Amino acid sequence: MSLLSALNPPQREAAKYLDGPLLVLAGAGSGKTRVITHKIAYLIGECGYKPGSIAAITFTNKAAREMAERAAKLTQGVNTKGLIVTTFHSMGLRMLREDAKFAELKPAFSILDSADAAGIVSEILKTTDKQEIRRAVARISLWKNELKSPATALANAEDDNARAYAKIYDRYDATLRAYQAVDFDDLIRLPAELLDTHAELREKWQNRLRHILVDEYQDTNVAQYRLLQKLTGVRAAFTAVGDDDQAIYGWRGASADNLRQLNEDYPHLHVVKLEQNYRSTIRILKAANSLIANNPKLFEKRLWSDLGVGDAIQVMPTKDDEHEAESVVMRLLSHKFQHRTEWRDYAILYRGNYQARVFEQALRNEKVPYQLSGGQSFFDKSEIKDVIAYLRLIANSDDDPAFIRAVTTPKRGIGAATLEKLGQVAATLHVSLFEAVFSAAAASQIGERQLAPLIEFCQFINRFEERVAREPAGELLNDLLKTIDYEVYLFDQDDQRAAQNKWNNVLEFAAWIAKKGEEDDKDLLQLTQTIALITLLEGREEQEPDAVRLSTLHAAKGLEFGHVFLVGVEENILPHRDAVDEGRLEEERRLMYVGVTRARRSLTLSYCSRRKRARETISCDPSRFIDELGEDVRQPDAPTSADAKASGSDRLAALKAMLG
């Protein structure tokens, strides 16, 4: 039996097509991951491709992990060692590690996270104004995603404001080079530029990778598209899978134009449309089609389903945000009671994180378990960042942000004045803080008593660095934690309970490093570079917890739920006021479309007539998108507040009686 017999005809066509560039237009719920994994299995199992010559690139670690697992199942009995299933950023990291010298980096370069980047910009701007820092960081990020150097940004600056940002970009770039560090955007920008300027690198990578598959193609930015072009070269052996109706990351530099660009850059582009939806009922798809038909189309497609007509889409007017939260939770409880479903079958989706608070409160009041998407990442916790600072410094002694954090945590009697003097020495000599410690200038300008603990600290780091290649990552890290007395430090800093929580996180991190080191056969140095790209929590829960999911629409993309409550469907929220003012209404409509197509069986929309904003109450209008869903949407008359209160408490009383 052929590997591809489980696919429908368009899916099969997409999996078998190997005659050049292919665009698979995959509507929501149309089985795109299935096409990608079957194509990988087909390339290896039936076309004789070496696993190491295939790369499947996606946007999140979670998607990459799922894809790798599904491909492994399909290719049972075949050795798939070397197959690359990874994110864009991890792919870039892999290339930079291998060819660091072309980028004038040492292989142990550091990867700065967003907090480090913000810290550097804050230093340059001499401000702690978070909004000002965020604006500068976002501007630099967009320039990098468009492959614009500081010089280009300066030359093309349209006004004084842009010129000021371009100068910040220039200093930021110079600082990163001095630290032998890169930020997230560089992981894509640098490989794209290196392949552009070095023919031998281009040939090496093009010969190594014979077929590239890109998932969520509509979310790529200019740099990612350029990287794909340079990796595939004239053969253009790639499969791009995407959906122009789900392009919702324009604000982050993603370019829906990349779909149009493909058409122009590759005149022989073959297009396959996947229109059969395996997720939602006919009514939900009809509404989604009706909504998205209001956007101009690059490629026409209409989703269809044979999963039955399904329930009517409900629209629920409510009087204010608290009433909205109560009504949604009541309706969810009664639905769960009637249909004997699980908590994990339900999702409450909203446009902005700030909307979650009142829903959390309402769920807690009724003792409903819930899970919040996009909470604080494990790696953003201060205790984990402390430990990682040591690891980064052991890997790359030029990493100044890591040096400052490690040398002052735990305190070693090294004060701010000493560090400032050391900073001046380093700046004069054009070396890192670490290197400056051992210089003659430091010996003459910093008192012997102040310099001694610095020298001791650096020698300690050097001793660990010598052990990295020889000793298992887990043992080395445990030894480090013991030597710096980190546990004692935590209990000195915090009350018993908080300190215990932090120490447990550190132990969990150490256990994870040990396990990862063994499984992937990597030393501490290699793991340290990988850490910057992983959110541990993305992979910690093997089983999704049985809980209602609260999530922004952006974070819900790629997920599906039996029953969806889409809340706050109002003008100025969805579509967002700024987006309407800036002419981005089409992207907001796609965001609404993403929300609608998360639902498998039932969809309920809610909006408020009034909403609290800061200290005042403003009146709200239902979103224009509700009318655009077509006539098959059930809209009751707006309730009076007395009705609303009565019906809510009556329903609750009836429910409790039934349960009692």
mmCIF file of C-alpha atoms in Angstrom, residues 57 122 154 191 196 257 274 289 310 320 400 408 462 544 608 613 650:
data_model
loop_
_atom_site.group_PDB
_atom_site.id
_atom_site.type_symbol
_atom_site.label_atom_id
_atom_site.label_comp_id
_atom_site.label_asym_id
_atom_site.label_seq_id
_atom_site.Cartn_x
_atom_site.Cartn_y
_atom_site.Cartn_z
ATOM 1 C CA ILE A 57 11.004 24.614 8.590
ATOM 2 C CA SER A 122 18.311 51.432 27.367
ATOM 3 C CA LEU A 154 20.428 55.970 7.916
ATOM 4 C CA PRO A 191 22.732 33.624 7.288
ATOM 5 C CA ASP A 196 24.184 36.407 -0.552
ATOM 6 C CA ASP A 257 3.280 40.011 -0.123
ATOM 7 C CA LEU A 274 -6.469 22.262 -0.131
ATOM 8 C CA ASN A 289 -16.097 31.975 3.918
ATOM 9 C CA GLY A 310 -23.832 21.709 12.935
ATOM 10 C CA ASP A 320 -20.686 45.129 30.404
ATOM 11 C CA ASP A 400 29.359 41.587 28.791
ATOM 12 C CA THR A 408 26.975 40.398 40.904
ATOM 13 C CA ASN A 462 38.143 29.823 33.134
ATOM 14 C CA GLU A 544 -2.578 18.840 27.611
ATOM 15 C CA CYS A 608 -20.729 44.410 25.522
ATOM 16 C CA ARG A 613 -11.841 51.901 30.297
ATOM 17 C CA ASP A 650 -32.061 31.833 36.957
#
